[in-house]
Short mmCIF file of C-alpha atoms and ligand atoms in Angstrom, two decimals:
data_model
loop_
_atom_site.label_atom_id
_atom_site.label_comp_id
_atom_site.label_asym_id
_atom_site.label_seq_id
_atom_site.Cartn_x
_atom_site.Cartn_y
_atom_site.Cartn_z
CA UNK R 1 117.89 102.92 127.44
CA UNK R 2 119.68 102.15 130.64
CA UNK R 3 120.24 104.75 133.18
CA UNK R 4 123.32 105.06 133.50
CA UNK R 5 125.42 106.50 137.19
CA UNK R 6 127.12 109.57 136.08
CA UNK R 7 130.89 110.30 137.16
CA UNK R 8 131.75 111.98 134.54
CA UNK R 9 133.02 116.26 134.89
CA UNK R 10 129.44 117.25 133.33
CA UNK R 11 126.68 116.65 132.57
CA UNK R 12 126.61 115.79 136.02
CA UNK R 13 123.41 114.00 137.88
CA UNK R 14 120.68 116.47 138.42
CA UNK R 15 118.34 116.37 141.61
CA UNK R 16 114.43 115.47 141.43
CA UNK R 17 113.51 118.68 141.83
CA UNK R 18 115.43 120.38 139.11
CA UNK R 19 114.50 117.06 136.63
CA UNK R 20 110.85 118.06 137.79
CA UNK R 21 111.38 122.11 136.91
CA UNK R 22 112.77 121.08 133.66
CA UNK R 23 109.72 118.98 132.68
CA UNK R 24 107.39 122.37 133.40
CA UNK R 25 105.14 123.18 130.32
CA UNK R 26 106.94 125.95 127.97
CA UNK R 27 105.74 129.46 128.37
CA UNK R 28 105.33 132.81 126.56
CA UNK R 29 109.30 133.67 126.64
CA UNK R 30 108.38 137.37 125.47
CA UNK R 31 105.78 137.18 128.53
CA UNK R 32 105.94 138.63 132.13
CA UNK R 33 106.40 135.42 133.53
CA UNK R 34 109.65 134.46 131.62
CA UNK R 35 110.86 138.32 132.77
CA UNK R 36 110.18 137.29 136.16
CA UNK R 37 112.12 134.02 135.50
CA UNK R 38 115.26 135.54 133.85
CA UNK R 39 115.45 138.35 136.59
CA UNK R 40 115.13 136.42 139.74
CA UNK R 41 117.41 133.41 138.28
CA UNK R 42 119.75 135.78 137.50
CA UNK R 43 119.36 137.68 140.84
CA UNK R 44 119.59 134.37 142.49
CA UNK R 45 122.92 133.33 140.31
CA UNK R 46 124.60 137.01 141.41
CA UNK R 47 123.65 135.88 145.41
CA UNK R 48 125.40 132.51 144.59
CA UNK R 49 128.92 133.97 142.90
CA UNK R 50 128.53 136.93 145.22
CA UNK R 51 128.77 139.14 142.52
CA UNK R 52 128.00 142.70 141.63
CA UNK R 53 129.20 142.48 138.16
CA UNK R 54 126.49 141.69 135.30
CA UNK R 55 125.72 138.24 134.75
CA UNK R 56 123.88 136.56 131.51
CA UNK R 57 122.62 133.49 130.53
CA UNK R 58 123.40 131.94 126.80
CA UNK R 59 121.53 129.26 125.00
CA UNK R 60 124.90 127.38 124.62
CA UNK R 61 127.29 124.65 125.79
CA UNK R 62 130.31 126.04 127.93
CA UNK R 63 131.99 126.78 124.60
CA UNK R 64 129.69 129.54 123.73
CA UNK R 65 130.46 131.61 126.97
CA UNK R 66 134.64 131.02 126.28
CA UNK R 67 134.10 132.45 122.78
CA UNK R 68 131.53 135.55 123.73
CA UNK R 69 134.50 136.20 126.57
CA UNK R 70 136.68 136.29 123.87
CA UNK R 71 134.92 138.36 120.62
CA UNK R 72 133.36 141.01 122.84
CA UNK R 73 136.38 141.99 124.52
CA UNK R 74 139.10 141.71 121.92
CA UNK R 75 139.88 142.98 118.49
CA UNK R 76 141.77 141.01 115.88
CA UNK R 77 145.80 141.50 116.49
CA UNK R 78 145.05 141.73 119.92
CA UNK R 79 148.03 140.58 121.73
CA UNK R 80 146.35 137.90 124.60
CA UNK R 81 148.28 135.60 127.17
CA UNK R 82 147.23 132.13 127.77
CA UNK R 83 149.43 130.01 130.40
CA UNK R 84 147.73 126.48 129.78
CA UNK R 85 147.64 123.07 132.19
CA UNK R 86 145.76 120.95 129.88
CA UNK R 87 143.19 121.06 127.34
CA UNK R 88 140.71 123.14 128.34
CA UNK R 89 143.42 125.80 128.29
CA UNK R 90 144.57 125.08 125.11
CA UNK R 91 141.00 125.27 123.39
CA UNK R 92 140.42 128.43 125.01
CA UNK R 93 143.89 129.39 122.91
CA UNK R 94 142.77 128.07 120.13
CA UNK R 95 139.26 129.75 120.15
CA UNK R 96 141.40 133.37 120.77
CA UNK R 97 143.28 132.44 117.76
CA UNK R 98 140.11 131.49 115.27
CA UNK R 99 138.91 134.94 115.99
CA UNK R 100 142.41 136.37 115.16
CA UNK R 101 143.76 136.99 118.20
CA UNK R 102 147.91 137.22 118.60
CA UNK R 103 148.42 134.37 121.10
CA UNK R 104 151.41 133.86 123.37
CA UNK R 105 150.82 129.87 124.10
CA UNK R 106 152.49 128.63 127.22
CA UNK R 107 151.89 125.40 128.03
CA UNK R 108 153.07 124.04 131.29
CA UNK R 109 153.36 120.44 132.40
CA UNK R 110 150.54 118.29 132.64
CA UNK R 111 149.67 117.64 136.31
CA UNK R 112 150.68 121.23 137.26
CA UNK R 113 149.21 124.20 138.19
CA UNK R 114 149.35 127.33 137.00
CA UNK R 115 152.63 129.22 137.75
CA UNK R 116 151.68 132.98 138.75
CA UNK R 117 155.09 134.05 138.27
CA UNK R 118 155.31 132.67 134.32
CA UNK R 119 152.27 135.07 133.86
CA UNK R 120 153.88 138.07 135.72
CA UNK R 121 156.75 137.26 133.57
CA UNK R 122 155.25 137.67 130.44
CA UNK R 123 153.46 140.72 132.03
CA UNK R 124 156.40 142.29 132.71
CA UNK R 125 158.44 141.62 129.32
CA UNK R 126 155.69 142.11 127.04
CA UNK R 127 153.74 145.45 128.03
CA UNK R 128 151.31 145.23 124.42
CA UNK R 129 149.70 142.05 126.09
CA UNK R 130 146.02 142.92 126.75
CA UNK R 131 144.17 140.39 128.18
CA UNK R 132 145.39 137.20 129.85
CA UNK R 133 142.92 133.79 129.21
CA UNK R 134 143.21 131.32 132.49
CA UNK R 135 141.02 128.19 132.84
CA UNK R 136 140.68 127.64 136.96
CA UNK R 137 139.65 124.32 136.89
CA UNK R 138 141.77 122.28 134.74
CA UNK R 139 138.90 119.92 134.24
CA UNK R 140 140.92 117.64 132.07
CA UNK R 141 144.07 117.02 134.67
CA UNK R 142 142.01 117.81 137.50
CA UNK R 143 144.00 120.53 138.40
CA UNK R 144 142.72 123.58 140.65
CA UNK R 145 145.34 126.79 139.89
CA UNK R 146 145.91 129.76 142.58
CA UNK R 147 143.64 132.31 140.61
CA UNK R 148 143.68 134.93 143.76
CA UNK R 149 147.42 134.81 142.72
CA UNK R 150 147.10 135.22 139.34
CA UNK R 151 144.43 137.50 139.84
CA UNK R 152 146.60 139.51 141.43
CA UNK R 153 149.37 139.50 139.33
CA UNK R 154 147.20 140.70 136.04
CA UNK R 155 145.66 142.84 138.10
CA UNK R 156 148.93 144.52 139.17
CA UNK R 157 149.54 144.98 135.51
CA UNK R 158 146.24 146.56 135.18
CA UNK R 159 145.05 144.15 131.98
CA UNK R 160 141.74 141.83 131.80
CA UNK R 161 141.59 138.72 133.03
CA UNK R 162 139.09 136.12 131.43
CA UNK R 163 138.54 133.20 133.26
CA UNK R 164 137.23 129.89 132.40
CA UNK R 165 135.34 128.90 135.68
CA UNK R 166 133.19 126.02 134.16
CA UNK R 167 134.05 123.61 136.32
CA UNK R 168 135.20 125.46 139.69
CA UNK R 169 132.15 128.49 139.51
CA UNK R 170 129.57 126.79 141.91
CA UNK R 171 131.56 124.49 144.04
CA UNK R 172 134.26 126.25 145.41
CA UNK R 173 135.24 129.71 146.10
CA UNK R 174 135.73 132.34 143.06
CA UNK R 175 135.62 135.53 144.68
CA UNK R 176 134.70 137.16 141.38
CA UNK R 177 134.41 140.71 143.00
CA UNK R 178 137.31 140.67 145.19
CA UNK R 179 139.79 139.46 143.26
CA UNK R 180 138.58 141.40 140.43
CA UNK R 181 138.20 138.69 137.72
CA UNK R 182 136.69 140.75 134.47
CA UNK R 183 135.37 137.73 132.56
CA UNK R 184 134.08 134.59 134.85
CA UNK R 185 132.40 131.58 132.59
CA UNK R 186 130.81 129.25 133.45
CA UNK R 187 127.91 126.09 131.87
CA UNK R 188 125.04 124.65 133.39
CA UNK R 189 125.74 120.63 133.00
CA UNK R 190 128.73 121.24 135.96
CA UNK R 191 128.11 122.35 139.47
CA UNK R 192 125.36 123.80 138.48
CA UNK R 193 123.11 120.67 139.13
CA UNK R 194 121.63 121.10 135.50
CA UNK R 195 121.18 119.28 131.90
CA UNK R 196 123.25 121.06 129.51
CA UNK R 197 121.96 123.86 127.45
CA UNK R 198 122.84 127.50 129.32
CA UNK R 199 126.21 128.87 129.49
CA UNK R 200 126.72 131.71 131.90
CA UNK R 201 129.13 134.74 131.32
CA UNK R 202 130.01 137.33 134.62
CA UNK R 203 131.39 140.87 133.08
CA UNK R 204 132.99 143.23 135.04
CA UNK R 205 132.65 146.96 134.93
CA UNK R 206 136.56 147.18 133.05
CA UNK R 207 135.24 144.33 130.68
CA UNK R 208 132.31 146.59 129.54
CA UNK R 209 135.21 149.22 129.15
CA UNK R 210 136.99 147.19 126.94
CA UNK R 211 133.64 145.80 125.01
CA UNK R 212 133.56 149.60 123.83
CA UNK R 213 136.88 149.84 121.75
CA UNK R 214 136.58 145.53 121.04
CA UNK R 215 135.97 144.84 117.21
CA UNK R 216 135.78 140.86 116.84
CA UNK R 217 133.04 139.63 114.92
CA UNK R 218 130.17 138.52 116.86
CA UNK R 219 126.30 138.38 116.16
CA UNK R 220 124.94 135.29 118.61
CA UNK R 221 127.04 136.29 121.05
CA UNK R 222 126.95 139.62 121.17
CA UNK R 223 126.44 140.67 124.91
CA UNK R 224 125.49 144.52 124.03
CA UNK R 225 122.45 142.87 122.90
CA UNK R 226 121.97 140.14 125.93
CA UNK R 227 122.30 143.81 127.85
CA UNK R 228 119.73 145.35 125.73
CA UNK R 229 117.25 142.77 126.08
CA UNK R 230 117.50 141.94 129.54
CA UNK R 231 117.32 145.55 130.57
CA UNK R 232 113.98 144.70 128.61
CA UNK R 233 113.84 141.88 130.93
CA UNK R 234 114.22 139.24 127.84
CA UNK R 235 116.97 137.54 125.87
CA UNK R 236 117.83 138.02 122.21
CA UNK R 237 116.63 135.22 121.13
CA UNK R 238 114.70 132.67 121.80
CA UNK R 239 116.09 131.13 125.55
CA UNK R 240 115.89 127.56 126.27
CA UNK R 241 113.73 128.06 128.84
CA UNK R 242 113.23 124.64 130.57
CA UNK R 243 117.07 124.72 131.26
CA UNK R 244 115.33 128.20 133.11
CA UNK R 245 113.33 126.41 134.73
CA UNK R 246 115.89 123.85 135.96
CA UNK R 247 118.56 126.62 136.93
CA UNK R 248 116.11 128.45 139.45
CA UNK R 249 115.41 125.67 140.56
CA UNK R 250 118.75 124.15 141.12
CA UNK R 251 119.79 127.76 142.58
CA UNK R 252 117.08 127.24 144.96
CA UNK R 253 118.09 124.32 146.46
CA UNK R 254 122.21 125.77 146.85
CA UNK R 255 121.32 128.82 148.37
CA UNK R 256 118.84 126.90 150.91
CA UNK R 257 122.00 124.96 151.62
CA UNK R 258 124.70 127.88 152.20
CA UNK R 259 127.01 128.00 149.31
CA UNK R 260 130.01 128.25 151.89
CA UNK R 261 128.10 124.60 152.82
CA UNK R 262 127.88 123.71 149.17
CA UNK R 263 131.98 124.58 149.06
CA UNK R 264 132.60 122.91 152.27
CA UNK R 265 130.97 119.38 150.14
CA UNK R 266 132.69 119.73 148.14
CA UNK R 267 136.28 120.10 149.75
CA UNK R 268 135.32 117.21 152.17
CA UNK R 269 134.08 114.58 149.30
CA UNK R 270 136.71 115.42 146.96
CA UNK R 271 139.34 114.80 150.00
CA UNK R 272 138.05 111.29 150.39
CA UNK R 273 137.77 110.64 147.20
CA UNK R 274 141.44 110.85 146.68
CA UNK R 275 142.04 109.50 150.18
CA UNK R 276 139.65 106.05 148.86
CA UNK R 277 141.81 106.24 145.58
CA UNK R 278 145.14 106.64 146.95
CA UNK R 279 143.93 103.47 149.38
CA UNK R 280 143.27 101.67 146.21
CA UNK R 281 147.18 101.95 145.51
CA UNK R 282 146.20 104.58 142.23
CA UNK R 283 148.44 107.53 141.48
CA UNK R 284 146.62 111.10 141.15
CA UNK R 285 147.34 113.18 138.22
CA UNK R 286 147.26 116.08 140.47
CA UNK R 287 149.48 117.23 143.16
CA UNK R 288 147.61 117.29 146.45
CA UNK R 289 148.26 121.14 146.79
CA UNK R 290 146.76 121.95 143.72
CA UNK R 291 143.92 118.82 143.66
CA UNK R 292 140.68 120.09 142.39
CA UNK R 293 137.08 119.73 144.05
CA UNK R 294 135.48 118.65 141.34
CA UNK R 295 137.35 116.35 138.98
CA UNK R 296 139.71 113.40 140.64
CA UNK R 297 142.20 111.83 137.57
CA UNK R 298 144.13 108.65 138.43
CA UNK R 299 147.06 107.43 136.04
CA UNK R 300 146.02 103.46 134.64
CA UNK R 301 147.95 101.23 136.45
CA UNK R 302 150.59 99.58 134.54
CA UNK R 303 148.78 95.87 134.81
CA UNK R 304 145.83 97.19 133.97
CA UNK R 305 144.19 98.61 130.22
CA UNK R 306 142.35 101.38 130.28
CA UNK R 307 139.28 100.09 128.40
CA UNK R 308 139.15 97.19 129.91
CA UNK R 309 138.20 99.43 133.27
CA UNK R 310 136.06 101.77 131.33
CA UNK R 311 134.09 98.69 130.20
CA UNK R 312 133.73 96.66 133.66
CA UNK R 313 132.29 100.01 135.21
CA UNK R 314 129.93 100.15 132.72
CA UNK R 315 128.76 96.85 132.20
CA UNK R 316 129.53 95.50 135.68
CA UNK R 317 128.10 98.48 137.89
CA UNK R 318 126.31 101.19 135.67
CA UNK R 319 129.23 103.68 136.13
CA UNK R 320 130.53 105.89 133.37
CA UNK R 321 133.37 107.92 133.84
CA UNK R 322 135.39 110.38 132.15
CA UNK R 323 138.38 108.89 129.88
CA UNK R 324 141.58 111.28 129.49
CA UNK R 325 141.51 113.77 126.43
CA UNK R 326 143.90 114.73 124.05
CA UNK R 327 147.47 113.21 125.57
CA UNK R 328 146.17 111.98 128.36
CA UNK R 329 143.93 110.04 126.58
CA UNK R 330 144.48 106.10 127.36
CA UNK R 331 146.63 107.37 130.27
CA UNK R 332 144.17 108.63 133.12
CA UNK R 333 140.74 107.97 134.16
CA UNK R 334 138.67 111.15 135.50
CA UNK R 335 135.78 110.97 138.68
CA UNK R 336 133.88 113.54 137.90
CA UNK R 337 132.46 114.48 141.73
CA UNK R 338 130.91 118.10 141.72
CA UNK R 339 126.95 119.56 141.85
CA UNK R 340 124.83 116.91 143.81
CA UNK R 341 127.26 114.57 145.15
CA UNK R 342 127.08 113.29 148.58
CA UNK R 343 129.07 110.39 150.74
CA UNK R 344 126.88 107.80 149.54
CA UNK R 345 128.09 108.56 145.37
CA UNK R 346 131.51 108.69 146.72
CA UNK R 347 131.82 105.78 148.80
CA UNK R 348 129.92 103.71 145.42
CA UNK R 349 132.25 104.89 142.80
CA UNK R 350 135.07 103.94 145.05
CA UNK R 351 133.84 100.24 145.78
CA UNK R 352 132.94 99.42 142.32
CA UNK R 353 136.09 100.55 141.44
CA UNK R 354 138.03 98.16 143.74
CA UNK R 355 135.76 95.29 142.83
CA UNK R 356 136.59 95.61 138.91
CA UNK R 357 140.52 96.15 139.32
CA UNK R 358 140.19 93.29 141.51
CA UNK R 359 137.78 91.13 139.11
CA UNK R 360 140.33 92.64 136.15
CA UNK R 361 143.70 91.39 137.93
CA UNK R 362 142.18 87.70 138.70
CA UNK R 363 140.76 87.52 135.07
CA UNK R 364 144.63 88.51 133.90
CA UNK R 365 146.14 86.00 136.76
CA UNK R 366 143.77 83.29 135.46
CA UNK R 367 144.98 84.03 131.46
CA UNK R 368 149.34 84.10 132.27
N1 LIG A 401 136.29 124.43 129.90
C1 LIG A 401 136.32 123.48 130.86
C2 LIG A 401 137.25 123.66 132.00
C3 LIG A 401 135.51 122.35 130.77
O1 LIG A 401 135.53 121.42 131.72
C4 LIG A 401 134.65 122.22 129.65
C5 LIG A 401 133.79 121.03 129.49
O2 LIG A 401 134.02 119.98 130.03
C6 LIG A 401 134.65 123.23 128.68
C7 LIG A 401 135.49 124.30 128.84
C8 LIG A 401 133.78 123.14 127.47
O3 LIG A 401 132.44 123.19 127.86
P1 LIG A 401 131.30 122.60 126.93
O4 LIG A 401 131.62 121.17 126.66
O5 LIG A 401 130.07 122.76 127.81
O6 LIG A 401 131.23 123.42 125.70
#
């Protein structure tokens, strides 16, 4: 099989060191040494998200930790909020509702950012509304919203906030204490640095409040048992533990670097990443105020077809990258930048890029 250069919003590429961590022999994972592995990773993951608040680790995609911050802090007829900017949101609606949930679905424009103010709205008309579900990183639009605002506004109203961080958590700020987010998740395969496999869920001291009174069904999930067993200094079941391995390591190397370093990456590469786009005469998706750091979207030019792009990347260069979902699909082309990206995987995506709309514009000259 071909290796293949990742820009694609997760799985993203994973340094050396992690790859080597992940290839360590399996060990006893109801032995001291996995104990020691789950409690410093875990310390380590807390130092990273500067966080007081519990944190665990699931065996699952990012999906897993959206639905355990849903069924272990909600009951069915629970009235929840969900302001959505794309389809991340929407799923994580959709998920509230499969677990009978009462959802009030807004969906705002594509391309935008979350509007504070709709949410305080809703706050303020509605006063049975008990939770409100945001996703930060609007990985499909590329869309970073204001959560200190919003943060503020739910927390003004006193309710939870659950948070889908997947693709923010890890490469730029989510002041998880300080803004007083309840529910932060989060998955591995993103700025994490890791293959896919752990999902990780941050619960607040409120969030535990609510997990009391919640009635949902759960049983994998379940994070009065993830408590249980990691007071223990274990998981429920059975952990993937090379993705263990991997993590700690990957933690590791981001706290060696600063993560106010790791943000500041971040902010710089994804800046000239849409600078080198823009240059390349492409329209974002997103609105420079609310670009994200992660995930760069750029609407198909009108002379060119979107497969046709997709497919010179590929075959041309080795580069896949992330194709629009749901109605965007067709319509936008996603960079996926985030984890262990420096100039040099910015400044490649960007030439390849030029050479195939170029290559793709003569071949289309050459046919007319
Ligand atoms: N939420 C966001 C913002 C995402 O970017 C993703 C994955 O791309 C998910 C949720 C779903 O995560 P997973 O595919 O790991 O289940």
């Amino acid at each position: 099989m071909k290796i293949m250069k990742l820009y694609i919003p997760g799985p993203t590429r994973c340094p050396p060191e992690v790859m080597w961590a992940f290839a360590r022999p399996q060990i006893n994972h109801r032995g001291e040494e996995f104990s020691g592995l789950l409690r410093g990773a875990t310390e380590k993951f807390k130092q990273a998200c500067v966080t007081q608040n519990d944190v665990f680790f699931l065996g699952s995609s990012g999906t897993g930790a959206m639905e355990a911050a849903i069924v272990n802090f909600l009951s069915p007829q629970d009235l929840v909020l969900s302001v959505s900017v794309g389809y991340f949101g929407d799923k994580f609606a959709d998920l509230a509702r499969i677990f009978g949930a009462k959802v009030i679905h807004i969906p705002e424009p594509r391309g935008s950012a979350i509007d504070p103010s709709a949410i305080e709205f809703e706050l303020h008309c509605n006063s049975k509304i008990k939770a409100v579900l945001v996703v930060h990183n609007e990985t499909s639009t590329g869309v970073a919203s204001d959560l200190e605002s919003i943060a503020r506004v739910v927390k003004g109203f006193d309710r939870l906030l659950i948070v889908d961080a997947m693709s923010s958590l890890g490469a730029m700020p989510v002041k998880i204490d300080e803004w007083g987010l309840d529910v932060v998740v989060s998955a591995s395969q993103k700025a994490w640095m890791c293959p896919p496999g752990l999902s990780m869920i941050i619960v607040s001291k409120k969030a535990w409040e609510a997990h009391g009174s919640a009635k949902m069904p759960r049983g994998y999930f379940d994070l009065a048992k993830a408590k249980r067993a990691f007071e223990e200094g274990y998981t429920p079941c059975t952990p993937p533990i090379a993705n263990f391995f991997a993590l700690d390591a990957a933690l590791d190397l981001m706290l060696k670097e600063g993560m106010e370093n790791v943000f500041e990456r971040h902010r710089r590469l994804s800046k000239k990443i849409r600078d080198g786009l823009r240059t390349l005469g492409l329209n974002l998706v997103a609105p420079e105020e609310c670009a994200s750091r992660t995930v760069t979207p750029f609407w198909i030019p009108k002379d060119i077809r979107e497969e046709k792009l997709v497919e010179i990347l590929k075959t041309d260069h080795d580069i896949v990258v992330g194709r629009g979902l749901g109605e965007l699909a067709g319509k936008i082309i996603r960079i996926g930048h985030m984890g262990w990206v420096d100039d040099a995987y910015v400044d490649e995506v960007l030439d390849c890029l030029h050479r195939s709309l170029d290559k793709l514009r003569q071949v289309s000259r050459c046919c007319s």
